[in-house]
mmCIF file of C-alpha atoms and ligand atoms in Angstrom:
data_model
loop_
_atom_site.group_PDB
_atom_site.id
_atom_site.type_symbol
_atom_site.label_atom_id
_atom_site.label_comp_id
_atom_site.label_asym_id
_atom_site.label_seq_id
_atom_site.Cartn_x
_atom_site.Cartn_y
_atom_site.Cartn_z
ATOM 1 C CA UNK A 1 5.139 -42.224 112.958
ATOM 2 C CA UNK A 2 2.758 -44.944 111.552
ATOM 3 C CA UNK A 3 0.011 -42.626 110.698
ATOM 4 C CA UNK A 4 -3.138 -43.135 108.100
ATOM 5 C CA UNK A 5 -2.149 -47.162 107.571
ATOM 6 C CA UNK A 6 -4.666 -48.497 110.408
ATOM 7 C CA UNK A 7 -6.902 -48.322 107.464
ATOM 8 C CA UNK A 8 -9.764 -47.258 106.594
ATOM 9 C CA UNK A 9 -13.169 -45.588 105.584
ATOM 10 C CA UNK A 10 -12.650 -48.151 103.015
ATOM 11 C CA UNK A 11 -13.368 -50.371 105.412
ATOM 12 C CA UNK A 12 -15.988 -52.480 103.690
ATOM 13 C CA UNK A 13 -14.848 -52.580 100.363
ATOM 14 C CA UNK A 14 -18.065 -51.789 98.195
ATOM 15 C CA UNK A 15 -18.325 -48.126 100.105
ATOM 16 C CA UNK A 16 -21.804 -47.186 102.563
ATOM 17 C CA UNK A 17 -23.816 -44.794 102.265
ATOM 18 C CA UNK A 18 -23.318 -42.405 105.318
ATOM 19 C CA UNK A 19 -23.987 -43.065 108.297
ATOM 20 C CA UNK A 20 -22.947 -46.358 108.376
ATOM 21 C CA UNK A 21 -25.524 -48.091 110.364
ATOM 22 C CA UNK A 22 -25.217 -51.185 113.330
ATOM 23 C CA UNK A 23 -28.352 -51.912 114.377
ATOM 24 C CA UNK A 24 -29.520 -55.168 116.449
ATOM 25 C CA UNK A 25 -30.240 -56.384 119.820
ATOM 26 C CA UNK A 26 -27.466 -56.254 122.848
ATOM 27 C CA UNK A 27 -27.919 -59.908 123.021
ATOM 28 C CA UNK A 28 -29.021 -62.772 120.492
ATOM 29 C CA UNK A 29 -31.603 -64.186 123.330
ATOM 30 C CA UNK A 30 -34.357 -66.439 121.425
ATOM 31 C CA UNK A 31 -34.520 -67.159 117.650
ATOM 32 C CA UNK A 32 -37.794 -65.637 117.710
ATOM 33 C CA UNK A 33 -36.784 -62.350 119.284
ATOM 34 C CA UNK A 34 -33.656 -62.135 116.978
ATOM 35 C CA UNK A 35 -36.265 -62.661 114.113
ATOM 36 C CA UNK A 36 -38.464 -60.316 114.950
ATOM 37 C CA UNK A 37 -36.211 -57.369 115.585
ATOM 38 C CA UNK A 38 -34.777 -57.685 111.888
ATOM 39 C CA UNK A 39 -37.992 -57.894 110.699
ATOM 40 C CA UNK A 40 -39.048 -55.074 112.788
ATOM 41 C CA UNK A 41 -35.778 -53.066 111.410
ATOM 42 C CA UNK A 42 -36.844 -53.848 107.656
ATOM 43 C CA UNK A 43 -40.414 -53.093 107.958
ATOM 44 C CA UNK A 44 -39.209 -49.543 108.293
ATOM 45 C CA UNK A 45 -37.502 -50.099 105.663
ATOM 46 C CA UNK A 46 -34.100 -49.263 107.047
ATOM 47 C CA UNK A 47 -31.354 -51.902 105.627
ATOM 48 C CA UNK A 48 -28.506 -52.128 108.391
ATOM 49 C CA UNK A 49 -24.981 -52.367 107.280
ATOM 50 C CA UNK A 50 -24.627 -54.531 109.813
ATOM 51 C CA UNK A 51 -26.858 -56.480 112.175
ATOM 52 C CA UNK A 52 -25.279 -57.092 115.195
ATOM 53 C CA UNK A 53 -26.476 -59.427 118.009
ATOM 54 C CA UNK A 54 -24.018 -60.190 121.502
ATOM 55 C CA UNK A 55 -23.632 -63.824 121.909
ATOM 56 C CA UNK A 56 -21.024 -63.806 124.654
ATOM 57 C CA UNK A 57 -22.357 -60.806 126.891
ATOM 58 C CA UNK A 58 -19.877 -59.953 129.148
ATOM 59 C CA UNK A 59 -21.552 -58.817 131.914
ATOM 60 C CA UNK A 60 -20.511 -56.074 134.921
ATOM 61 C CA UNK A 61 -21.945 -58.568 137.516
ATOM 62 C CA UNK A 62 -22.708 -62.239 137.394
ATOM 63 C CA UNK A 63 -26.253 -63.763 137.165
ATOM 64 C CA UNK A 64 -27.117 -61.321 135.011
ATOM 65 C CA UNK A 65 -27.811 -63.026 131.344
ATOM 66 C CA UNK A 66 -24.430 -63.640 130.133
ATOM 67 C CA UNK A 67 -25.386 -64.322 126.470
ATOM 68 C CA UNK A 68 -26.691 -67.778 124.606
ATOM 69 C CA UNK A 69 -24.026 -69.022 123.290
ATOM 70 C CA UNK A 70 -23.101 -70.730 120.288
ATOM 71 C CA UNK A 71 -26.866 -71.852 118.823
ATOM 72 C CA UNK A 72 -27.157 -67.907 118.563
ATOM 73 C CA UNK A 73 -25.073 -67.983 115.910
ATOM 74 C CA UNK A 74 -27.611 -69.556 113.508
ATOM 75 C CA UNK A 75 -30.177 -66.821 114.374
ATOM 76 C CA UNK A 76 -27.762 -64.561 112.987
ATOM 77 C CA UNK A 77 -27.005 -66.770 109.569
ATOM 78 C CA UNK A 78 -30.721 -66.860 109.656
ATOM 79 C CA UNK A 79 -31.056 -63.120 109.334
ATOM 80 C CA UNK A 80 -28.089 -62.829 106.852
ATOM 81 C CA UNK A 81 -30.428 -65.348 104.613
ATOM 82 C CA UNK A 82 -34.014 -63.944 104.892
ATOM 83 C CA UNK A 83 -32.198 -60.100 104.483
ATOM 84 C CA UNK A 84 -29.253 -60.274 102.956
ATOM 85 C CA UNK A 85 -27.392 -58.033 106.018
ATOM 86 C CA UNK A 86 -23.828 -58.667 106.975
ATOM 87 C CA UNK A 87 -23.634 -59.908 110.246
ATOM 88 C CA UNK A 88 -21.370 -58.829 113.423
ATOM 89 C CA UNK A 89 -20.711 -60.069 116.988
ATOM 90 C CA UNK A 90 -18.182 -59.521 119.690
ATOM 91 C CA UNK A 91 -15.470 -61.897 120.290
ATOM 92 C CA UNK A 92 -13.457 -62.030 123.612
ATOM 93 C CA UNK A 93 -11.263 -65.177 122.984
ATOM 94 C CA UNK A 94 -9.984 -67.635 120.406
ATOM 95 C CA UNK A 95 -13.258 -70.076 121.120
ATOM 96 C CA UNK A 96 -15.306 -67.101 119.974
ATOM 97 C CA UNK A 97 -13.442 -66.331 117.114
ATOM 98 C CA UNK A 98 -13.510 -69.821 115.540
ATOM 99 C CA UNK A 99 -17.277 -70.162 116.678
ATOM 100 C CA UNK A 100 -18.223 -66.741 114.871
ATOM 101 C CA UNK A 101 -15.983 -67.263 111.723
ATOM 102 C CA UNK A 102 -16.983 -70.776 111.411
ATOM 103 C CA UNK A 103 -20.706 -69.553 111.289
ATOM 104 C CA UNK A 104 -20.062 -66.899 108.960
ATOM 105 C CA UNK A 105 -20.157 -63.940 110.558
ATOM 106 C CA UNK A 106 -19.202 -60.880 108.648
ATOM 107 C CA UNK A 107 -17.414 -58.617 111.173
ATOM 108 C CA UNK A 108 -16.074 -58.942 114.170
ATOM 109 C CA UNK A 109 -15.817 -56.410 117.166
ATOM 110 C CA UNK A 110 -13.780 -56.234 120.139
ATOM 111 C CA UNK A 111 -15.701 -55.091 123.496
ATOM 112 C CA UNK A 112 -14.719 -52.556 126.002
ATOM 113 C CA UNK A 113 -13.638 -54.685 128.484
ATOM 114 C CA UNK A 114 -11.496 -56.622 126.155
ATOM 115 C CA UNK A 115 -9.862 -53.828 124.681
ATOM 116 C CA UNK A 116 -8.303 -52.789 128.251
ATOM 117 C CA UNK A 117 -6.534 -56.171 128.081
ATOM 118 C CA UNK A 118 -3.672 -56.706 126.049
ATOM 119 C CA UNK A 119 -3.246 -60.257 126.665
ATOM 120 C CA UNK A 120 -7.133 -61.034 125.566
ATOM 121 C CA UNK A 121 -6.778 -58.817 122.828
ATOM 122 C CA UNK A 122 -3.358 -60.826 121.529
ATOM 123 C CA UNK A 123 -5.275 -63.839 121.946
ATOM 124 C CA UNK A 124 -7.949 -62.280 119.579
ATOM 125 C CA UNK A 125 -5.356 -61.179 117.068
ATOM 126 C CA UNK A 126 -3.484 -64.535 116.716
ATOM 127 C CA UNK A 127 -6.045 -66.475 116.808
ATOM 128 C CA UNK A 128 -7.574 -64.399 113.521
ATOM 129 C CA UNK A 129 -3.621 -64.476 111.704
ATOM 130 C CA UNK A 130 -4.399 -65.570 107.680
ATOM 131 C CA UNK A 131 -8.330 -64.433 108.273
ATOM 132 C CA UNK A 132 -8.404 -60.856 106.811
ATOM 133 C CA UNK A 133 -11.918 -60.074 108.540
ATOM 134 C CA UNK A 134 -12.770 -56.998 109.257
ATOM 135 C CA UNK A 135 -12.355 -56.051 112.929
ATOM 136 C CA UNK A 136 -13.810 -53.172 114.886
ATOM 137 C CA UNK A 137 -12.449 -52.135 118.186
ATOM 138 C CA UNK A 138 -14.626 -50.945 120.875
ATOM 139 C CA UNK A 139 -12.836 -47.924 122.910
ATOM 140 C CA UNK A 140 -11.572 -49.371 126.739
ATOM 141 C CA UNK A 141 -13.510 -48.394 129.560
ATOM 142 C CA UNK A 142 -10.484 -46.350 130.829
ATOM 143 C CA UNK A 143 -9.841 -43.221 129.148
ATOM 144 C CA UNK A 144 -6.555 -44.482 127.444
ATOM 145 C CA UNK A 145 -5.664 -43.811 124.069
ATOM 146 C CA UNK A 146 -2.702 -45.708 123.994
ATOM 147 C CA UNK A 147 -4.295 -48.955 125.422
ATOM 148 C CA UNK A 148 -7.115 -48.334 122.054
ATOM 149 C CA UNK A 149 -4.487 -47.645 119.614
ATOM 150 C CA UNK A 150 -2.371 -50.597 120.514
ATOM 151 C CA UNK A 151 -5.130 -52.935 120.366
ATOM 152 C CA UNK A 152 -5.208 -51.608 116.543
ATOM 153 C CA UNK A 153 -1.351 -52.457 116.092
ATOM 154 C CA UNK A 154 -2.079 -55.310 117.665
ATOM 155 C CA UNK A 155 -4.684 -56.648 115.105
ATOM 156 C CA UNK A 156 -2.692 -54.985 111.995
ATOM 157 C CA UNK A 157 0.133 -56.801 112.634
ATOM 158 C CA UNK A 158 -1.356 -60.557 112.606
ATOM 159 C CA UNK A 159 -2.363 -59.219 108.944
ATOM 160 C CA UNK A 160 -6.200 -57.271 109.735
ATOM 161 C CA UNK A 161 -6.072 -54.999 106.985
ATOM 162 C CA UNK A 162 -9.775 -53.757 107.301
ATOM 163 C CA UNK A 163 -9.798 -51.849 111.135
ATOM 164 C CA UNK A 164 -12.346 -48.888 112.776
ATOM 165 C CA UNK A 165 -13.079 -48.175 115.854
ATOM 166 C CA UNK A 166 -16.439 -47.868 117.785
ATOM 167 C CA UNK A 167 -16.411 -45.319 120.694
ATOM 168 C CA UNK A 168 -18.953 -46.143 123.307
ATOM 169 C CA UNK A 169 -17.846 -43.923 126.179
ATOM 170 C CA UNK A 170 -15.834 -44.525 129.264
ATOM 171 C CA UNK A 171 -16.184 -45.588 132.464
ATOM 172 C CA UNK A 172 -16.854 -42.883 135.775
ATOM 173 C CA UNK A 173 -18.006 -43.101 138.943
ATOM 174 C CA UNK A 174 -21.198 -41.305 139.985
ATOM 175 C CA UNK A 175 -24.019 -39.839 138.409
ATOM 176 C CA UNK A 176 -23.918 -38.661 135.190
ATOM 177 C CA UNK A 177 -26.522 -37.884 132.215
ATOM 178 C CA UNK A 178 -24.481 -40.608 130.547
ATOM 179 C CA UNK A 179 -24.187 -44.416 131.150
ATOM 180 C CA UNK A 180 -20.711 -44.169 129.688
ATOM 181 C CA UNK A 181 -19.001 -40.334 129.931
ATOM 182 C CA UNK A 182 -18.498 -39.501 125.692
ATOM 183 C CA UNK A 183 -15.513 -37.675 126.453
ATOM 184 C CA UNK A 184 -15.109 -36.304 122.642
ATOM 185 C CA UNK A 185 -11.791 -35.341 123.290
ATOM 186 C CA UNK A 186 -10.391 -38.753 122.745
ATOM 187 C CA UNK A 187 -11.954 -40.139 119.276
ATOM 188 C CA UNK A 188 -11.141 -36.545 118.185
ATOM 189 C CA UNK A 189 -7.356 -36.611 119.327
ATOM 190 C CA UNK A 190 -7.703 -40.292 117.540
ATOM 191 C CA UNK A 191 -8.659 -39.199 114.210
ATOM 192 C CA UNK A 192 -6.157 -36.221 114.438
ATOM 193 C CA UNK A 193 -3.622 -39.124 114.631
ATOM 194 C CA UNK A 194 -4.986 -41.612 112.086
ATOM 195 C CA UNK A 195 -7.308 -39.408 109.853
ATOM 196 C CA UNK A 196 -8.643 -42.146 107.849
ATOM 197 C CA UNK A 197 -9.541 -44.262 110.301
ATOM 198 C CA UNK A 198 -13.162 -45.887 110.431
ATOM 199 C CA UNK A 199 -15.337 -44.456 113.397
ATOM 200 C CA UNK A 200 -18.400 -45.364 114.258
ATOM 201 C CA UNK A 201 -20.607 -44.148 117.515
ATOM 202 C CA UNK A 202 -22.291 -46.511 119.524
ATOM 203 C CA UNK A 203 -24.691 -43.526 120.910
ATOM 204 C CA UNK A 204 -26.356 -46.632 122.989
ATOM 205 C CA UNK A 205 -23.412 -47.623 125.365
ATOM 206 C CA UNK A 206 -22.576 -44.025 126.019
ATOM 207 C CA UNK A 207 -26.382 -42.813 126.862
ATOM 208 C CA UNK A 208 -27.887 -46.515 128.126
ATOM 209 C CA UNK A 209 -31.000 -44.563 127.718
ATOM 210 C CA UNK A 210 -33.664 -44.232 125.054
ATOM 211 C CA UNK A 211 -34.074 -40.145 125.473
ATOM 212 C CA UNK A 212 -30.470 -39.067 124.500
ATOM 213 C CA UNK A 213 -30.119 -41.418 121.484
ATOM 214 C CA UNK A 214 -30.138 -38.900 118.595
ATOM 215 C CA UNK A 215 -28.164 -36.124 120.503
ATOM 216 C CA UNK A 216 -25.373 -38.377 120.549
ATOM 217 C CA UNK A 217 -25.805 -40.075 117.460
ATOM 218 C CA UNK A 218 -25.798 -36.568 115.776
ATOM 219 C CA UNK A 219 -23.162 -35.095 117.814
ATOM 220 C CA UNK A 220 -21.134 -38.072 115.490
ATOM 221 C CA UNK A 221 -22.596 -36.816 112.896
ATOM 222 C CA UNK A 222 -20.993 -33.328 113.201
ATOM 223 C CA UNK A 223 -17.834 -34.896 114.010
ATOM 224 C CA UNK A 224 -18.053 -36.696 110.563
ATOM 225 C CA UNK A 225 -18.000 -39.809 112.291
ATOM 226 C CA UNK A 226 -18.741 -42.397 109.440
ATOM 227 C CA UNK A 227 -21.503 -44.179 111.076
ATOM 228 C CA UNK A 228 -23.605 -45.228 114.116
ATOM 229 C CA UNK A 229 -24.312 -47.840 116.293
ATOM 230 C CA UNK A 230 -27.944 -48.424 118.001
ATOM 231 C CA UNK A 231 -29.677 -51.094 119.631
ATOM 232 C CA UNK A 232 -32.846 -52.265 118.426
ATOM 233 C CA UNK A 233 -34.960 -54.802 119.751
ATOM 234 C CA UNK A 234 -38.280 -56.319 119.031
ATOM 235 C CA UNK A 235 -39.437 -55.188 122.747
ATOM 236 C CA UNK A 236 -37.101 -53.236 124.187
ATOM 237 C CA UNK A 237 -38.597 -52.840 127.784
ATOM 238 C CA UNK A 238 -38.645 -57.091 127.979
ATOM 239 C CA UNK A 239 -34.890 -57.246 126.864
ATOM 240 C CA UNK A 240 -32.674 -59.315 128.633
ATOM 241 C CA UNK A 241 -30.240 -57.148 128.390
ATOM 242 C CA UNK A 242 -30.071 -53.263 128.621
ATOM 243 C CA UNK A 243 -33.495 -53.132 128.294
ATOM 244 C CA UNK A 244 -33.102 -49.094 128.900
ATOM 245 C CA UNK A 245 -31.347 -48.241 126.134
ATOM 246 C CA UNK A 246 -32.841 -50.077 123.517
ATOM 247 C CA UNK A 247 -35.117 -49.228 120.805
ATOM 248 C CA UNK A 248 -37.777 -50.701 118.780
ATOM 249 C CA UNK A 249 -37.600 -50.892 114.676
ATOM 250 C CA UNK A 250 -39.396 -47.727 114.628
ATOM 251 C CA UNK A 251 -37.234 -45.815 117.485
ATOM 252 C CA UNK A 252 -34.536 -46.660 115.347
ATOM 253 C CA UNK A 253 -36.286 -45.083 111.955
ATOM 254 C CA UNK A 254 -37.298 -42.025 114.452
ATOM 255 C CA UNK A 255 -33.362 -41.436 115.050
ATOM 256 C CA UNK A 256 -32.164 -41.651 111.522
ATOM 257 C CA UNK A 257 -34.653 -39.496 110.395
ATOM 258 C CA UNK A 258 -34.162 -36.915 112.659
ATOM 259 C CA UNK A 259 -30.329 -37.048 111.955
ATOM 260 C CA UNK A 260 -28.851 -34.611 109.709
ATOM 261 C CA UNK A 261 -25.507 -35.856 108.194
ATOM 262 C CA UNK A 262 -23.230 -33.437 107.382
ATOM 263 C CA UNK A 263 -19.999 -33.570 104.477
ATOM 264 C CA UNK A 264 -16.678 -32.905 105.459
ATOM 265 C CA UNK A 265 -16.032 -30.925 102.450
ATOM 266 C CA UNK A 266 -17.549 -28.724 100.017
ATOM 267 C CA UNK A 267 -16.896 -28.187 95.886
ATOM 268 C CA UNK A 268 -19.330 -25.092 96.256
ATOM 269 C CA UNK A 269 -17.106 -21.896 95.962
ATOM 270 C CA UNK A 270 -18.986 -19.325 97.522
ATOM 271 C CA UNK A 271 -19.051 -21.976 100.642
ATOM 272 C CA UNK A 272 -15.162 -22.299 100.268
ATOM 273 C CA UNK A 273 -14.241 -18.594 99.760
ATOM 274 C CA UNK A 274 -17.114 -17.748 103.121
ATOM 275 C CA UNK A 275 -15.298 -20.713 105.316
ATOM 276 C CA UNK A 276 -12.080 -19.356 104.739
ATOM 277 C CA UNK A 277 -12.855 -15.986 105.503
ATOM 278 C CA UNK A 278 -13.581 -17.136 108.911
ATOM 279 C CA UNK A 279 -10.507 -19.348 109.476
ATOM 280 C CA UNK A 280 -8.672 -16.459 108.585
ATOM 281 C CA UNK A 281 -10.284 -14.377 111.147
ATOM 282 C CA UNK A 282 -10.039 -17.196 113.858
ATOM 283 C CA UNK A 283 -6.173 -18.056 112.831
ATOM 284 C CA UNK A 284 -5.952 -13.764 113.693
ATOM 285 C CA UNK A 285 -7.345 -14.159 117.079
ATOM 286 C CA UNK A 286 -5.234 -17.477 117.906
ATOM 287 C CA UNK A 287 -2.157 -15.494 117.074
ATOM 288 C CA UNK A 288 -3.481 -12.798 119.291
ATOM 289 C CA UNK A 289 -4.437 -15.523 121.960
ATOM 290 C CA UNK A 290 -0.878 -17.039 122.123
ATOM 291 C CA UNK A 291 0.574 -13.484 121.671
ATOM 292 C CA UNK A 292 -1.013 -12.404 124.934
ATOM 293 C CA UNK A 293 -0.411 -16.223 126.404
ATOM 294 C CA UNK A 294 3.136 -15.216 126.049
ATOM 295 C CA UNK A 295 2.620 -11.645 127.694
ATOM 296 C CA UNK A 296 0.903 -13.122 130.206
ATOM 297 C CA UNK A 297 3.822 -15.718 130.987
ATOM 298 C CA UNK A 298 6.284 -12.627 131.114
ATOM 299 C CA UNK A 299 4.687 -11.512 134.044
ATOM 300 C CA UNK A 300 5.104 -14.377 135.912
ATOM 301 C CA UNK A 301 8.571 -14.490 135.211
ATOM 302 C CA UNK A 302 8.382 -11.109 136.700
ATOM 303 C CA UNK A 303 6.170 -11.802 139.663
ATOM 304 C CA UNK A 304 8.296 -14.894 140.465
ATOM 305 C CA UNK A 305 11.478 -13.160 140.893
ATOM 306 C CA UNK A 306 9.612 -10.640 142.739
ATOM 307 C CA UNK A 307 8.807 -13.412 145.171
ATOM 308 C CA UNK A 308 11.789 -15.133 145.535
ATOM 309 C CA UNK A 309 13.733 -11.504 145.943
ATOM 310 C CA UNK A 310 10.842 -11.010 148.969
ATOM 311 C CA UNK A 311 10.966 -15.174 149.862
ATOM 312 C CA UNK A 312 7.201 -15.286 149.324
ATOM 313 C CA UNK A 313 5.480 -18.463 148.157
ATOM 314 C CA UNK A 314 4.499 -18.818 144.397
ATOM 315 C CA UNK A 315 0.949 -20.157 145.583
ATOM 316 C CA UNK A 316 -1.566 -17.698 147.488
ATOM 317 C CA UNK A 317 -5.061 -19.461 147.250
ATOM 318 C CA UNK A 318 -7.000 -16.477 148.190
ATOM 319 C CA UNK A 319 -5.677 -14.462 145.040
ATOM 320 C CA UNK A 320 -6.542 -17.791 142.764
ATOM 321 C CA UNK A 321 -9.811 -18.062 143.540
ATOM 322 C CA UNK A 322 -10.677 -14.418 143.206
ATOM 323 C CA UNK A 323 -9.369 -15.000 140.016
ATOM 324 C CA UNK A 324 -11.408 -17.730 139.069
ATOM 325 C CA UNK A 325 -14.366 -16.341 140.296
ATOM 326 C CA UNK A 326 -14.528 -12.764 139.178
ATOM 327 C CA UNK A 327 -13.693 -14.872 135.782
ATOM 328 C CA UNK A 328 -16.561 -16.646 135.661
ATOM 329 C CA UNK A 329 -18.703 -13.982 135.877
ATOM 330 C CA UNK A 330 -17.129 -12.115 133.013
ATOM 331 C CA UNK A 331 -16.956 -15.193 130.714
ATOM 332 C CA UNK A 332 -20.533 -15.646 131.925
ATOM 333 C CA UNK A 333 -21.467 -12.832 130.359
ATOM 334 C CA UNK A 334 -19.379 -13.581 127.352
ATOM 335 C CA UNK A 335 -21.665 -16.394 127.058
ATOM 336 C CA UNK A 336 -18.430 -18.917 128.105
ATOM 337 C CA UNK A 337 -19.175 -21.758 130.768
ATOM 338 C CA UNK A 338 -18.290 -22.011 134.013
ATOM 339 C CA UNK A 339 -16.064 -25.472 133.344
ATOM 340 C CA UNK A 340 -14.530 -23.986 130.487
ATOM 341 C CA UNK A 341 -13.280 -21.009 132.536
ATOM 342 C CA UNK A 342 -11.929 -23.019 134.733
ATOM 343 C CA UNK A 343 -10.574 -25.233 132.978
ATOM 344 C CA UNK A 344 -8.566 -22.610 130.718
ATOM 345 C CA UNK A 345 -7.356 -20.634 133.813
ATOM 346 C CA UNK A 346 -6.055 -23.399 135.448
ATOM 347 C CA UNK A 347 -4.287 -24.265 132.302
ATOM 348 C CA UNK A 348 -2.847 -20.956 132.628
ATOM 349 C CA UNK A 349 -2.220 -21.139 136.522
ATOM 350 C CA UNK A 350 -0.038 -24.330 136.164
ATOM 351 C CA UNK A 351 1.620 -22.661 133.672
ATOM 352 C CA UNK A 352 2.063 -19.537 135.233
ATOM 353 C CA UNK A 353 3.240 -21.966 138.436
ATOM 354 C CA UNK A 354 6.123 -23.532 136.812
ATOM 355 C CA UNK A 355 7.450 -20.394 135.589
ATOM 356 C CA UNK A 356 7.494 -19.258 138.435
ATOM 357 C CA UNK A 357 8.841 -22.666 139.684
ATOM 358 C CA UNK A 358 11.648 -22.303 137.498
ATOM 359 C CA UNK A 359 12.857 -18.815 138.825
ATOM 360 C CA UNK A 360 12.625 -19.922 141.799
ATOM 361 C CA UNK A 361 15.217 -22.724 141.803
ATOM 362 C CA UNK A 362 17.660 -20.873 139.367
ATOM 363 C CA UNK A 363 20.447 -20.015 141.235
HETATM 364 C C1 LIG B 1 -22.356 -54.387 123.490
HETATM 365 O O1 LIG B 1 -22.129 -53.778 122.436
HETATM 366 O O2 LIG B 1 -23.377 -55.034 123.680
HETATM 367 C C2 LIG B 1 -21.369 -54.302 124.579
HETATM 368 C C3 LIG B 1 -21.259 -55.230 125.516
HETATM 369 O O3 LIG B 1 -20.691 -53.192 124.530
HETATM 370 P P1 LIG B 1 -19.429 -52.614 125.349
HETATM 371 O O4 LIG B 1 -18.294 -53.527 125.076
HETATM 372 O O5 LIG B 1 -19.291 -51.280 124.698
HETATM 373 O O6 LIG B 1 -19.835 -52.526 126.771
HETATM 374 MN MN1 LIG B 2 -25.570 -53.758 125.171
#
């Protein structure tokens, strides 16, 4: 497999101080409000890696603002002047591209709803072939790590050499705490794949709230993420765009000052020798876990040929659920929750099911 060569936590090539920090307004909406926001950001005295701005917002439903356009593209050379901050926008198709590369811009990112589209996102990646920009790519609204991966292939193979990823959350319907569900699982399982890849949170997408900002952003953090991504505007609460998750210059200090960022590794000895001590000691009880997985699967065997020697169904829902319940209240007290319970039984159920499944058609 083509692991480790989507590049890179070299990703901009003179190294960043963790975490690697996007800060900006959703949208580029007046020169003046562009302005201020940076100069809101470096009277805190917080230099961005990058300062983004949207200047194509694609928007969930029309007649809301749907960005300025091209002249916002000199706000943001205007900020790259009077600061000295690279510069990064999204880009949907080839008009954006040239418009943003012709201007300068420093970065480019790919949104969610772009990524979900591999004909948009082929567009993007011929139209940058012989322009070795760096590119994030935003995670796709869906929950598909196959869709975000191949937007990555996509990109390395017109010749993008410097790639990360942003993870923003995904799409769900109903109410949540979050405007976009994190669903850790999936950066994780994407860094398992491609350890070196370039990850940065955009804790503003997944909260769309002010209040949940530094959870998030140091939930990354303990990942080892490499970096963040937060709104900031000038006045957030006039924004003509998420106006509810966006924060003002000194919001933004407020989070990275709360946020404690962590190293993936230690040189310190005692540290080393204590850590692995307690992998030891976990790798013990995952033997014993899989050991007794495996015990546990033997009796199903058993219980299914019991069954199908009585021709009783492999399903009784009355025994399940007094297994999940009187379950819950022992992990309860175990200090497990309820939703991981459940979800490790019924791990164990459908396994335990086509066991049982397969006894049941042997001849
Ligand atoms: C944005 O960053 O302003 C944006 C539109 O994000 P997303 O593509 O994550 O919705
Ligand atoms: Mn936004």
């Amino acid at each position: 497999m083509e692991t480790a060569s989507l590049s890179t936590r070299a990703f901009m090539e003179k190294g960043f101080t963790k975490p690697y920090l996007i800060a900006g307004p959703c949208s580029a909406e007046t020169e003046e409000q562009v302005m201020a926001t940076a100069a809101q950001i470096a009277a805190e005295g917080i230099k961005p890696d990058l300062f983004r701005a949207g200047i194509w917002k694609p928007r969930t439903r029309p007649g809301s603002f749907e960005g300025i356009g091209r002249p916002g593209l000199n706000w943001l050379k205007k900020v790259k002047e009077e600061y000295g901050w690279k510069t990064t926008t999204e880009v949907a198709n080839t008009q954006h591209v040239f418009d943003a590369l012709k201007a300068g811009v420093d970065v480019l990112w790919i949104g969610a709803r772009t990524t979900v589209n591999p004909f948009s996102v082929q567009e993007i990646a011929d139209a940058l072939v012989g322009v070795d920009i760096p590119v994030l790519v935003k995670n796709p609204i869906n929950p598909d790590l196959s869709l975000w991966i191949g937007s990555l292939e996509r990109l390395k193979k017109a010749g993008i050499t410097r790639l990360g990823v942003i993870h923003r959350g995904f799409s769900a319907f109903g109410k949540s705490i979050y405007r976009n569900t994190p669903r850790w699982e999936l950066p994780i399982e994407l860094i398992r794949q491609y350890p070196d890849l370039f990850i940065i949170c955009d804790a503003s997408h997944i909260c769309g709230n002010r209040p949940g900002l530094w959870e998030v952003a140091q939930r990354a953090m303990d990942l080892n993420y490499d970096g963040i991504m937060i709104e900031t505007h000038c006045n957030p609460d006039a924004a003509w765009s998420d106006a509810a998750q966006q924060v003002t210059g000194s919001g933004l200090k407020n989070i990275l000052d709360r946020l404690v960022v962590r190293q993936e590794k230690s040189a310190d000895p005692k540290f080393i020798d204590n850590i692995e001590d307690i992998r030891h000691q976990i790798d013990v009880i995952d033997n014993e876990l899989l050991n007794i997985l495996g015990e546990r699967m033997k009796l199903a065997d058993k219980i299914g040929m019991f069954k199908k020697m009585n021709n009783i169904s492999i399903l009784q829902s009355s025994r399940w659920n007094e297994i999940i319940q009187k379950s819950q209240e022992k992990g309860k007290a175990l200090g497990l929750s309820e939703d991981f319970i459940t979800k490790v039984l019924t791990a164990i159920h459908e396994e335990s099911i086509e066991h049982q499944e397969k006894i049941m058609i042997e001849s």
